[in-house]
Amino acid sequence: MKFGLIKERKTPPDRRVVFTPEELLQLHMLYPSVEIKVESSDIRYFSDEEYTKLGFEVSTDMSDCDVLFGVKEVPTEFLIPNKKYFFFSHTIKKQPYNRKLLKAILDKNIELYDHETIVDTSNKRLIGFGRYAGIVGAYNGIRAFGIKFELFTIPKAETLSGRDALISKLKRQILPPIKIVLTGHGKVAMGAKEILDGMKIKEVSIDNYLSKQYSEPVYTQIDVVDYNKRIDNDAATKEDFYKNPTSYISNFERFSKVSDIFMAGHFYSNEAPVILSNEMLKAPDCKIKVVADISCDVNGPIACTIKASTIANPFFGYLPELGIEVPYTHPGAIVVMSIDNLPCELPKDSSEGFGEMFMKHVIPSFFNSDSDGILKRAKMTENGQLSPRFSYLENYVNELELKEI
């Protein structure tokens, strides 16, 4: 078996990688029978020389590899037929912009394993960059607040060495007694929590957050039943919410009335109710000044997330009265940070963390006959067809064929 680490070709450039040089060396030591090749790249954080120094072949020809590992979508013209690929395809939610990619994967008889589909028996995701999205997103949220109110100016996360450097930079800043609300309890939200805790911002209970005034910055972390309620006012539970999301409406307004910064680290499904509506943002008693939408669901549950921002231009202003984008310096604007590739700002840390998870949860499956079913559950395509688990995408692919006819 021959593994290949492919070059990232998506624009804007992504400097992350599935395996760092040291992680590839660990893989080779654990499984010496595997051959490993690295595709030459002038983009990734780790240079070609760092791989060659550890004895790995670096080449521009990956056609002799059996399994190819990447991070972001592979442009269709670079897909090698009849191979196994691991990368984020961004197709499992029927994203229209990648329909052609999935069609090309089927046409080229490629076995696709999407990183998002690597789950355990309870369908819990095993690998991802969520933690680092949360870390960078929280940093950017504090940075936006400092810039908006001319309190401090700190550098972009991408210019710093890693998580610890971000926390060190933030701890030197002085914040007024603001309130920060953080949604979610998954990897994204917990990454954001790392930053808030690292800054020594005090975490308080929901009740105290909503009712008390503080002389220092504080935050609270809330879950779906804290910011949603049943339409019929019956008791709300997480299990019921996930089973019957259409039976709920947002109860986030009680937080928007007291929060200065909203950090969105939740997971959102299409049937769930809007969380932060434009009506809430327009309300005279809405206090929110910065929205760090780490989850970045454009035109989704947060009304001011009308587009994805970029690492180059991370902030934009949103004017609730008109529902339009304005400069974030506009006096009436809420500052929005909605970068959809946040981990790219920490390519070293996020690559190391991702590779560690991949080594732990995925690589053993190649050598133990997939005893835990990791590969079987993750496989989206095989023999030019969608696997049974992903047959729901059939109409999604066929829509493209009908359009072409």
mmCIF file of C-alpha atoms in Angstrom:
data_model
loop_
_atom_site.group_PDB
_atom_site.id
_atom_site.type_symbol
_atom_site.label_atom_id
_atom_site.label_comp_id
_atom_site.label_asym_id
_atom_site.label_seq_id
_atom_site.Cartn_x
_atom_site.Cartn_y
_atom_site.Cartn_z
ATOM 1 C CA MET A 1 0.000 0.000 0.000
ATOM 2 C CA LYS A 2 1.273 3.447 -0.897
ATOM 3 C CA PHE A 3 0.077 6.631 0.816
ATOM 4 C CA GLY A 4 0.359 10.037 -0.798
ATOM 5 C CA LEU A 5 0.184 13.488 0.757
ATOM 6 C CA ILE A 6 -1.196 15.795 -1.935
ATOM 7 C CA LYS A 7 -0.677 19.487 -2.633
ATOM 8 C CA GLU A 8 -3.529 21.856 -1.729
ATOM 9 C CA ARG A 9 -4.808 23.596 -4.842
ATOM 10 C CA LYS A 10 -7.910 25.436 -3.701
ATOM 11 C CA THR A 11 -7.994 29.234 -3.837
ATOM 12 C CA PRO A 12 -7.369 31.050 -1.544
ATOM 13 C CA PRO A 13 -4.282 28.962 -0.686
ATOM 14 C CA ASP A 14 -4.502 26.649 2.314
ATOM 15 C CA ARG A 15 -1.234 25.993 4.130
ATOM 16 C CA ARG A 16 -2.540 23.148 6.270
ATOM 17 C CA VAL A 17 -1.669 19.500 5.752
ATOM 18 C CA VAL A 18 -3.040 16.180 6.993
ATOM 19 C CA PHE A 19 0.355 14.961 8.261
ATOM 20 C CA THR A 20 3.322 17.004 9.453
ATOM 21 C CA PRO A 21 6.783 15.589 8.672
ATOM 22 C CA GLU A 22 7.116 14.238 12.226
ATOM 23 C CA GLU A 23 3.691 12.587 12.045
ATOM 24 C CA LEU A 24 4.576 10.897 8.766
ATOM 25 C CA LEU A 25 7.734 9.599 10.406
ATOM 26 C CA GLN A 26 5.664 8.217 13.265
ATOM 27 C CA LEU A 27 3.308 6.570 10.767
ATOM 28 C CA HIS A 28 6.241 4.976 8.951
ATOM 29 C CA MET A 29 7.718 3.673 12.202
ATOM 30 C CA LEU A 30 4.410 2.163 13.307
ATOM 31 C CA TYR A 31 3.617 0.662 9.897
ATOM 32 C CA PRO A 32 6.950 0.118 8.079
ATOM 33 C CA SER A 33 5.292 -1.824 5.268
ATOM 34 C CA VAL A 34 3.604 1.345 3.986
ATOM 35 C CA GLU A 35 5.298 3.382 1.294
ATOM 36 C CA ILE A 36 4.825 7.140 1.595
ATOM 37 C CA LYS A 37 5.171 9.884 -0.991
ATOM 38 C CA VAL A 38 4.704 13.640 -0.608
ATOM 39 C CA GLU A 39 3.593 15.868 -3.469
ATOM 40 C CA SER A 40 5.835 18.883 -3.891
ATOM 41 C CA SER A 41 4.221 22.094 -2.667
ATOM 42 C CA ASP A 42 5.313 25.688 -2.291
ATOM 43 C CA ILE A 43 2.113 26.438 -0.349
ATOM 44 C CA ARG A 44 1.994 24.242 2.732
ATOM 45 C CA TYR A 45 3.414 25.405 6.051
ATOM 46 C CA PHE A 46 5.904 22.537 6.111
ATOM 47 C CA SER A 47 8.443 22.744 3.288
ATOM 48 C CA ASP A 48 9.443 19.970 0.893
ATOM 49 C CA GLU A 49 12.858 19.972 2.529
ATOM 50 C CA GLU A 50 11.385 19.154 5.932
ATOM 51 C CA TYR A 51 9.924 15.961 4.461
ATOM 52 C CA THR A 52 13.005 14.988 2.451
ATOM 53 C CA LYS A 53 15.221 15.422 5.524
ATOM 54 C CA LEU A 54 13.214 12.676 7.199
ATOM 55 C CA GLY A 55 13.664 10.385 4.225
ATOM 56 C CA PHE A 56 10.367 10.846 2.380
ATOM 57 C CA GLU A 57 10.160 10.995 -1.387
ATOM 58 C CA VAL A 58 8.875 14.331 -2.686
ATOM 59 C CA SER A 59 7.515 14.271 -6.225
ATOM 60 C CA THR A 60 5.148 15.951 -8.661
ATOM 61 C CA ASP A 61 3.781 12.584 -9.824
ATOM 62 C CA MET A 62 1.353 10.909 -7.417
ATOM 63 C CA SER A 63 -0.143 8.432 -9.883
ATOM 64 C CA ASP A 64 1.481 5.408 -8.220
ATOM 65 C CA CYS A 65 -0.165 6.079 -4.842
ATOM 66 C CA ASP A 66 -3.142 4.020 -3.670
ATOM 67 C CA VAL A 67 -4.513 6.416 -1.044
ATOM 68 C CA LEU A 68 -4.246 10.197 -1.313
ATOM 69 C CA PHE A 69 -4.678 12.533 1.659
ATOM 70 C CA GLY A 70 -5.593 16.200 1.384
ATOM 71 C CA VAL A 71 -7.393 18.887 3.348
ATOM 72 C CA LYS A 72 -9.643 20.912 1.033
ATOM 73 C CA GLU A 73 -11.498 20.029 -2.182
ATOM 74 C CA VAL A 74 -9.374 18.739 -5.060
ATOM 75 C CA PRO A 75 -10.078 20.561 -8.352
ATOM 76 C CA THR A 76 -11.706 18.099 -10.728
ATOM 77 C CA GLU A 77 -8.906 18.328 -13.304
ATOM 78 C CA PHE A 78 -6.391 17.102 -10.702
ATOM 79 C CA LEU A 79 -8.395 14.077 -9.549
ATOM 80 C CA ILE A 80 -6.585 10.854 -10.443
ATOM 81 C CA PRO A 81 -9.028 8.104 -11.519
ATOM 82 C CA ASN A 82 -9.391 4.844 -9.611
ATOM 83 C CA LYS A 83 -7.802 6.102 -6.386
ATOM 84 C CA LYS A 84 -8.895 6.429 -2.772
ATOM 85 C CA TYR A 85 -9.103 10.051 -1.590
ATOM 86 C CA PHE A 86 -9.501 11.650 1.818
ATOM 87 C CA PHE A 87 -10.427 15.355 1.898
ATOM 88 C CA PHE A 88 -13.209 17.750 2.847
ATOM 89 C CA SER A 89 -15.503 17.579 -0.188
ATOM 90 C CA HIS A 90 -18.219 19.855 1.229
ATOM 91 C CA THR A 91 -20.915 17.837 -0.512
ATOM 92 C CA ILE A 92 -22.693 15.968 2.286
ATOM 93 C CA LYS A 93 -25.107 18.869 2.857
ATOM 94 C CA LYS A 94 -25.793 19.043 -0.905
ATOM 95 C CA GLN A 95 -23.731 22.205 -1.326
ATOM 96 C CA PRO A 96 -24.549 23.399 -4.873
ATOM 97 C CA TYR A 97 -21.056 24.725 -5.564
ATOM 98 C CA ASN A 98 -19.505 21.247 -5.243
ATOM 99 C CA ARG A 99 -22.080 19.208 -7.134
ATOM 100 C CA LYS A 100 -19.728 18.979 -10.135
ATOM 101 C CA LEU A 101 -16.955 17.742 -7.871
ATOM 102 C CA LEU A 102 -19.003 14.815 -6.598
ATOM 103 C CA LYS A 103 -20.110 14.013 -10.142
ATOM 104 C CA ALA A 104 -16.460 13.963 -11.269
ATOM 105 C CA ILE A 105 -15.533 11.679 -8.367
ATOM 106 C CA LEU A 106 -18.192 9.198 -9.454
ATOM 107 C CA ASP A 107 -17.223 9.460 -13.117
ATOM 108 C CA LYS A 108 -13.560 8.794 -12.302
ATOM 109 C CA ASN A 109 -14.380 5.769 -10.148
ATOM 110 C CA ILE A 110 -12.819 7.327 -7.059
ATOM 111 C CA GLU A 111 -13.434 6.087 -3.532
ATOM 112 C CA LEU A 112 -14.098 9.227 -1.526
ATOM 113 C CA TYR A 113 -13.743 9.381 2.244
ATOM 114 C CA ASP A 114 -14.796 12.811 3.450
ATOM 115 C CA HIS A 115 -13.136 13.909 6.693
ATOM 116 C CA GLU A 116 -16.574 14.988 7.922
ATOM 117 C CA THR A 117 -17.918 11.456 7.499
ATOM 118 C CA ILE A 118 -15.296 9.853 9.734
ATOM 119 C CA VAL A 119 -17.475 9.037 12.732
ATOM 120 C CA ASP A 120 -17.813 6.509 15.511
ATOM 121 C CA THR A 121 -20.721 4.130 16.013
ATOM 122 C CA SER A 122 -22.759 6.975 17.542
ATOM 123 C CA ASN A 123 -22.121 9.174 14.474
ATOM 124 C CA LYS A 124 -19.859 11.457 16.489
ATOM 125 C CA ARG A 125 -17.165 13.057 14.358
ATOM 126 C CA LEU A 126 -13.688 11.824 15.184
ATOM 127 C CA ILE A 127 -11.460 14.306 13.362
ATOM 128 C CA GLY A 128 -11.652 17.909 12.263
ATOM 129 C CA PHE A 129 -10.269 21.403 12.646
ATOM 130 C CA GLY A 130 -13.127 22.650 14.849
ATOM 131 C CA ARG A 131 -10.994 23.331 17.899
ATOM 132 C CA TYR A 132 -8.708 25.619 15.935
ATOM 133 C CA ALA A 133 -11.618 27.398 14.276
ATOM 134 C CA GLY A 134 -12.856 28.175 17.776
ATOM 135 C CA ILE A 135 -9.464 29.356 18.972
ATOM 136 C CA VAL A 136 -8.935 31.728 16.051
ATOM 137 C CA GLY A 137 -12.575 32.826 15.951
ATOM 138 C CA ALA A 138 -12.571 33.885 19.592
ATOM 139 C CA TYR A 139 -9.298 35.746 19.097
ATOM 140 C CA ASN A 140 -10.775 37.547 16.109
ATOM 141 C CA GLY A 141 -13.893 38.430 18.092
ATOM 142 C CA ILE A 142 -11.846 40.150 20.812
ATOM 143 C CA ARG A 143 -9.671 41.759 18.159
ATOM 144 C CA ALA A 144 -12.772 43.130 16.404
ATOM 145 C CA PHE A 145 -14.060 44.645 19.656
ATOM 146 C CA GLY A 146 -10.729 46.361 20.304
ATOM 147 C CA ILE A 147 -10.577 47.812 16.798
ATOM 148 C CA LYS A 148 -14.241 48.872 16.692
ATOM 149 C CA PHE A 149 -13.994 50.878 19.900
ATOM 150 C CA GLU A 150 -10.372 51.959 19.407
ATOM 151 C CA LEU A 151 -9.327 50.265 22.648
ATOM 152 C CA PHE A 152 -6.401 48.305 21.242
ATOM 153 C CA THR A 153 -4.997 46.959 18.012
ATOM 154 C CA ILE A 154 -3.535 43.466 17.960
ATOM 155 C CA PRO A 155 -2.113 41.625 14.940
ATOM 156 C CA LYS A 156 -3.910 39.052 12.835
ATOM 157 C CA ALA A 157 -3.748 35.520 14.152
ATOM 158 C CA GLU A 158 -1.950 34.349 11.007
ATOM 159 C CA THR A 159 1.061 36.511 11.924
ATOM 160 C CA LEU A 160 1.507 34.812 15.310
ATOM 161 C CA SER A 161 3.163 31.479 16.018
ATOM 162 C CA GLY A 162 0.237 29.599 17.517
ATOM 163 C CA ARG A 163 -2.398 29.262 20.220
ATOM 164 C CA ASP A 164 -0.148 30.252 23.108
ATOM 165 C CA ALA A 165 1.001 33.370 21.272
ATOM 166 C CA LEU A 166 -2.645 34.352 20.686
ATOM 167 C CA ILE A 167 -3.454 34.021 24.376
ATOM 168 C CA SER A 168 -0.309 35.896 25.362
ATOM 169 C CA LYS A 169 -1.242 38.789 23.088
ATOM 170 C CA LEU A 170 -4.824 38.916 24.377
ATOM 171 C CA LYS A 171 -3.858 38.807 28.044
ATOM 172 C CA ARG A 172 -1.980 42.088 27.648
ATOM 173 C CA GLN A 173 -5.127 43.948 26.594
ATOM 174 C CA ILE A 174 -7.507 45.659 28.996
ATOM 175 C CA LEU A 175 -11.191 45.033 28.389
ATOM 176 C CA PRO A 176 -14.065 46.981 29.908
ATOM 177 C CA PRO A 177 -16.680 45.014 31.917
ATOM 178 C CA ILE A 178 -18.319 43.475 28.861
ATOM 179 C CA LYS A 179 -20.438 40.346 28.591
ATOM 180 C CA ILE A 180 -19.686 37.603 26.072
ATOM 181 C CA VAL A 181 -22.143 34.851 25.176
ATOM 182 C CA LEU A 182 -20.782 31.664 23.594
ATOM 183 C CA THR A 183 -23.106 29.133 21.945
ATOM 184 C CA GLY A 184 -22.338 25.434 21.665
ATOM 185 C CA HIS A 185 -20.398 22.746 23.517
ATOM 186 C CA GLY A 186 -18.670 20.973 20.625
ATOM 187 C CA LYS A 187 -15.067 21.238 19.475
ATOM 188 C CA VAL A 188 -15.587 24.692 17.964
ATOM 189 C CA ALA A 189 -17.112 26.172 21.099
ATOM 190 C CA MET A 190 -14.574 24.495 23.355
ATOM 191 C CA GLY A 191 -11.775 25.972 21.251
ATOM 192 C CA ALA A 192 -13.276 29.426 21.789
ATOM 193 C CA LYS A 193 -13.575 28.650 25.501
ATOM 194 C CA GLU A 194 -9.837 27.907 25.596
ATOM 195 C CA ILE A 195 -9.187 31.487 24.533
ATOM 196 C CA LEU A 196 -11.618 33.029 27.011
ATOM 197 C CA ASP A 197 -10.260 30.908 29.847
ATOM 198 C CA GLY A 198 -6.697 31.610 28.746
ATOM 199 C CA MET A 199 -7.451 35.328 29.010
ATOM 200 C CA LYS A 200 -8.748 34.697 32.558
ATOM 201 C CA ILE A 201 -12.187 36.024 31.654
ATOM 202 C CA LYS A 202 -14.584 34.893 34.351
ATOM 203 C CA GLU A 203 -17.199 32.310 33.432
ATOM 204 C CA VAL A 204 -20.562 32.866 35.128
ATOM 205 C CA SER A 205 -23.858 30.994 35.287
ATOM 206 C CA ILE A 206 -26.623 31.820 32.842
ATOM 207 C CA ASP A 207 -28.844 33.211 35.596
ATOM 208 C CA ASN A 208 -26.128 35.494 36.928
ATOM 209 C CA TYR A 209 -25.123 36.526 33.424
ATOM 210 C CA LEU A 210 -28.663 37.612 32.634
ATOM 211 C CA SER A 211 -29.390 39.347 35.921
ATOM 212 C CA LYS A 212 -26.182 40.735 37.398
ATOM 213 C CA GLN A 213 -23.828 43.591 36.582
ATOM 214 C CA TYR A 214 -20.090 43.001 36.806
ATOM 215 C CA SER A 215 -17.017 45.181 37.213
ATOM 216 C CA GLU A 216 -14.961 42.860 34.998
ATOM 217 C CA PRO A 217 -15.456 41.044 31.665
ATOM 218 C CA VAL A 218 -17.467 37.833 31.969
ATOM 219 C CA TYR A 219 -18.814 35.130 29.690
ATOM 220 C CA THR A 220 -21.387 32.381 29.735
ATOM 221 C CA GLN A 221 -21.589 29.268 27.581
ATOM 222 C CA ILE A 222 -25.050 28.184 26.471
ATOM 223 C CA ASP A 223 -26.596 25.151 24.783
ATOM 224 C CA VAL A 224 -29.595 24.727 22.464
ATOM 225 C CA VAL A 225 -32.200 24.556 25.224
ATOM 226 C CA ASP A 226 -30.819 27.760 26.712
ATOM 227 C CA TYR A 227 -31.462 29.803 23.580
ATOM 228 C CA ASN A 228 -34.487 27.941 22.186
ATOM 229 C CA LYS A 229 -37.880 27.187 23.670
ATOM 230 C CA ARG A 230 -40.790 25.029 22.615
ATOM 231 C CA ILE A 231 -43.538 26.871 20.755
ATOM 232 C CA ASP A 232 -46.124 25.250 23.014
ATOM 233 C CA ASN A 233 -44.083 26.180 26.130
ATOM 234 C CA ASP A 234 -43.706 22.545 27.186
ATOM 235 C CA ALA A 235 -40.458 21.461 28.818
ATOM 236 C CA ALA A 236 -37.482 21.606 26.442
ATOM 237 C CA THR A 237 -34.776 18.945 26.273
ATOM 238 C CA LYS A 238 -31.805 18.503 23.966
ATOM 239 C CA GLU A 239 -33.098 15.145 22.802
ATOM 240 C CA ASP A 240 -36.471 16.615 21.920
ATOM 241 C CA PHE A 241 -34.898 19.618 20.203
ATOM 242 C CA TYR A 242 -32.776 17.444 17.919
ATOM 243 C CA LYS A 243 -35.751 15.205 17.189
ATOM 244 C CA ASN A 244 -38.312 18.004 16.690
ATOM 245 C CA PRO A 245 -36.460 21.229 15.804
ATOM 246 C CA THR A 246 -39.495 22.717 14.057
ATOM 247 C CA SER A 247 -41.352 22.673 17.382
ATOM 248 C CA TYR A 248 -38.985 25.317 18.736
ATOM 249 C CA ILE A 249 -38.392 29.046 18.377
ATOM 250 C CA SER A 250 -35.441 31.132 19.449
ATOM 251 C CA ASN A 251 -35.215 32.426 22.975
ATOM 252 C CA PHE A 252 -31.895 34.176 22.326
ATOM 253 C CA GLU A 253 -33.322 37.653 22.792
ATOM 254 C CA ARG A 254 -32.732 37.492 26.525
ATOM 255 C CA PHE A 255 -29.021 37.194 25.731
ATOM 256 C CA SER A 256 -28.941 39.825 22.983
ATOM 257 C CA LYS A 257 -30.275 42.363 25.503
ATOM 258 C CA VAL A 258 -27.271 41.985 27.814
ATOM 259 C CA SER A 259 -24.381 40.762 25.607
ATOM 260 C CA ASP A 260 -21.691 42.912 24.018
ATOM 261 C CA ILE A 261 -20.048 40.091 22.035
ATOM 262 C CA PHE A 262 -21.727 36.997 20.595
ATOM 263 C CA MET A 263 -19.385 34.115 19.765
ATOM 264 C CA ALA A 264 -21.250 31.508 17.712
ATOM 265 C CA GLY A 265 -19.739 28.067 18.094
ATOM 266 C CA HIS A 266 -22.876 25.956 17.745
ATOM 267 C CA PHE A 267 -23.758 23.306 15.177
ATOM 268 C CA TYR A 268 -26.774 24.270 13.095
ATOM 269 C CA SER A 269 -29.105 22.026 11.114
ATOM 270 C CA ASN A 270 -31.310 23.353 8.339
ATOM 271 C CA GLU A 271 -34.577 22.673 10.183
ATOM 272 C CA ALA A 272 -33.558 24.411 13.399
ATOM 273 C CA PRO A 273 -35.007 27.854 14.153
ATOM 274 C CA VAL A 274 -33.204 31.122 13.534
ATOM 275 C CA ILE A 275 -31.098 32.026 16.569
ATOM 276 C CA LEU A 276 -30.407 35.757 16.217
ATOM 277 C CA SER A 277 -33.030 37.416 14.043
ATOM 278 C CA ASN A 278 -32.856 40.840 12.454
ATOM 279 C CA GLU A 279 -35.755 41.877 14.666
ATOM 280 C CA MET A 280 -33.611 41.123 17.713
ATOM 281 C CA LEU A 281 -30.710 43.095 16.239
ATOM 282 C CA LYS A 282 -32.984 46.058 15.452
ATOM 283 C CA ALA A 283 -34.497 46.125 18.935
ATOM 284 C CA PRO A 284 -33.667 49.331 20.876
ATOM 285 C CA ASP A 285 -32.417 47.269 23.813
ATOM 286 C CA CYS A 286 -30.100 45.014 21.768
ATOM 287 C CA LYS A 287 -26.583 45.428 23.162
ATOM 288 C CA ILE A 288 -24.621 43.249 20.743
ATOM 289 C CA LYS A 289 -21.748 45.129 19.141
ATOM 290 C CA VAL A 290 -19.624 42.277 17.752
ATOM 291 C CA VAL A 291 -20.683 38.933 16.294
ATOM 292 C CA ALA A 292 -17.906 36.390 15.855
ATOM 293 C CA ASP A 293 -19.746 33.796 13.783
ATOM 294 C CA ILE A 294 -17.257 30.959 13.983
ATOM 295 C CA SER A 295 -19.779 28.460 12.625
ATOM 296 C CA CYS A 296 -20.388 30.741 9.612
ATOM 297 C CA ASP A 297 -23.684 29.563 8.182
ATOM 298 C CA VAL A 298 -24.293 32.245 5.547
ATOM 299 C CA ASN A 299 -27.935 33.386 5.407
ATOM 300 C CA GLY A 300 -28.601 30.934 8.202
ATOM 301 C CA PRO A 301 -29.437 31.247 11.895
ATOM 302 C CA ILE A 302 -27.663 34.558 12.502
ATOM 303 C CA ALA A 303 -29.209 37.408 10.532
ATOM 304 C CA CYS A 304 -26.071 39.517 10.238
ATOM 305 C CA THR A 305 -24.043 36.703 8.652
ATOM 306 C CA ILE A 306 -24.928 37.725 5.117
ATOM 307 C CA LYS A 307 -21.596 36.588 3.709
ATOM 308 C CA ALA A 308 -18.362 34.873 4.651
ATOM 309 C CA SER A 309 -15.541 37.254 5.415
ATOM 310 C CA THR A 310 -11.924 36.441 4.603
ATOM 311 C CA ILE A 311 -8.591 36.260 6.360
ATOM 312 C CA ALA A 312 -7.503 39.248 4.267
ATOM 313 C CA ASN A 313 -10.651 41.222 5.205
ATOM 314 C CA PRO A 314 -11.982 39.584 8.373
ATOM 315 C CA PHE A 315 -14.565 42.160 9.442
ATOM 316 C CA PHE A 316 -17.549 43.875 7.889
ATOM 317 C CA GLY A 317 -20.332 46.002 9.276
ATOM 318 C CA TYR A 318 -24.002 45.110 9.331
ATOM 319 C CA LEU A 319 -26.727 47.733 9.697
ATOM 320 C CA PRO A 320 -29.819 46.048 11.197
ATOM 321 C CA GLU A 321 -32.171 48.916 10.309
ATOM 322 C CA LEU A 322 -31.624 48.286 6.593
ATOM 323 C CA GLY A 323 -30.323 44.724 6.681
ATOM 324 C CA ILE A 324 -27.303 45.651 4.602
ATOM 325 C CA GLU A 325 -23.527 45.577 4.743
ATOM 326 C CA VAL A 326 -21.789 48.820 5.674
ATOM 327 C CA PRO A 327 -18.220 49.663 6.745
ATOM 328 C CA TYR A 328 -17.629 48.276 10.231
ATOM 329 C CA THR A 329 -16.607 51.779 11.268
ATOM 330 C CA HIS A 330 -20.200 52.971 10.709
ATOM 331 C CA PRO A 331 -21.541 54.224 14.069
ATOM 332 C CA GLY A 332 -24.648 52.043 13.860
ATOM 333 C CA ALA A 333 -22.913 48.938 12.546
ATOM 334 C CA ILE A 334 -22.536 45.631 14.281
ATOM 335 C CA VAL A 335 -19.093 44.246 13.507
ATOM 336 C CA VAL A 336 -19.300 40.764 11.981
ATOM 337 C CA MET A 337 -16.462 38.254 11.713
ATOM 338 C CA SER A 338 -17.522 35.272 9.594
ATOM 339 C CA ILE A 339 -14.335 33.758 8.178
ATOM 340 C CA ASP A 340 -15.139 30.268 6.895
ATOM 341 C CA ASN A 341 -11.573 28.913 6.956
ATOM 342 C CA LEU A 342 -10.381 30.085 10.356
ATOM 343 C CA PRO A 343 -7.945 27.200 11.054
ATOM 344 C CA CYS A 344 -5.880 28.392 8.075
ATOM 345 C CA GLU A 345 -4.661 31.202 10.316
ATOM 346 C CA LEU A 346 -2.935 28.632 12.536
ATOM 347 C CA PRO A 347 -1.547 26.202 9.925
ATOM 348 C CA LYS A 348 1.094 24.649 12.180
ATOM 349 C CA ASP A 349 -1.062 24.052 15.253
ATOM 350 C CA SER A 350 -4.117 22.918 13.288
ATOM 351 C CA SER A 351 -2.080 20.541 11.103
ATOM 352 C CA GLU A 352 -0.425 18.970 14.130
ATOM 353 C CA GLY A 353 -3.754 18.522 15.889
ATOM 354 C CA PHE A 354 -5.490 17.124 12.828
ATOM 355 C CA GLY A 355 -2.689 14.652 12.098
ATOM 356 C CA GLU A 356 -2.713 13.455 15.685
ATOM 357 C CA MET A 357 -6.446 12.679 15.472
ATOM 358 C CA PHE A 358 -6.045 11.032 12.066
ATOM 359 C CA MET A 359 -3.250 8.816 13.349
ATOM 360 C CA LYS A 360 -5.333 7.772 16.341
ATOM 361 C CA HIS A 361 -8.718 7.218 14.738
ATOM 362 C CA VAL A 362 -8.216 6.432 11.050
ATOM 363 C CA ILE A 363 -4.818 4.972 10.181
ATOM 364 C CA PRO A 364 -5.218 1.810 12.331
ATOM 365 C CA SER A 365 -8.291 0.903 10.262
ATOM 366 C CA PHE A 366 -6.065 0.225 7.259
ATOM 367 C CA PHE A 367 -4.240 -2.460 9.202
ATOM 368 C CA ASN A 368 -6.905 -4.090 11.404
ATOM 369 C CA SER A 369 -9.370 -4.941 8.625
ATOM 370 C CA ASP A 370 -11.389 -1.864 9.613
ATOM 371 C CA SER A 371 -12.530 -3.680 12.750
ATOM 372 C CA ASP A 372 -14.371 -0.625 14.074
ATOM 373 C CA GLY A 373 -16.069 0.157 10.773
ATOM 374 C CA ILE A 374 -14.446 3.589 10.519
ATOM 375 C CA LEU A 375 -13.663 3.324 6.808
ATOM 376 C CA LYS A 376 -16.918 1.615 5.946
ATOM 377 C CA ARG A 377 -18.981 4.394 7.528
ATOM 378 C CA ALA A 378 -16.856 7.125 5.958
ATOM 379 C CA LYS A 379 -16.846 5.767 2.400
ATOM 380 C CA MET A 380 -19.068 7.983 0.260
ATOM 381 C CA THR A 381 -18.436 6.477 -3.168
ATOM 382 C CA GLU A 382 -17.351 3.135 -4.579
ATOM 383 C CA ASN A 383 -17.294 1.612 -8.071
ATOM 384 C CA GLY A 384 -18.706 4.793 -9.557
ATOM 385 C CA GLN A 385 -21.731 4.754 -7.229
ATOM 386 C CA LEU A 386 -22.753 6.380 -3.991
ATOM 387 C CA SER A 387 -22.440 4.041 -1.038
ATOM 388 C CA PRO A 388 -25.743 3.091 0.662
ATOM 389 C CA ARG A 389 -25.071 5.431 3.591
ATOM 390 C CA PHE A 390 -24.886 8.383 1.183
ATOM 391 C CA SER A 391 -27.541 7.369 -1.311
ATOM 392 C CA TYR A 392 -29.534 10.441 -0.225
ATOM 393 C CA LEU A 393 -27.165 12.449 -2.453
ATOM 394 C CA GLU A 394 -28.386 10.708 -5.608
ATOM 395 C CA ASN A 395 -30.873 13.432 -6.540
ATOM 396 C CA TYR A 396 -28.239 16.043 -5.745
ATOM 397 C CA VAL A 397 -25.913 14.510 -8.341
ATOM 398 C CA ASN A 398 -28.692 13.826 -10.832
ATOM 399 C CA GLU A 399 -29.807 17.472 -10.775
ATOM 400 C CA LEU A 400 -26.537 18.325 -12.478
ATOM 401 C CA GLU A 401 -27.031 15.659 -15.123
ATOM 402 C CA LEU A 402 -30.528 16.964 -15.879
ATOM 403 C CA LYS A 403 -29.222 20.523 -16.206
ATOM 404 C CA GLU A 404 -26.514 19.359 -18.605
ATOM 405 C CA ILE A 405 -29.090 17.562 -20.761
#
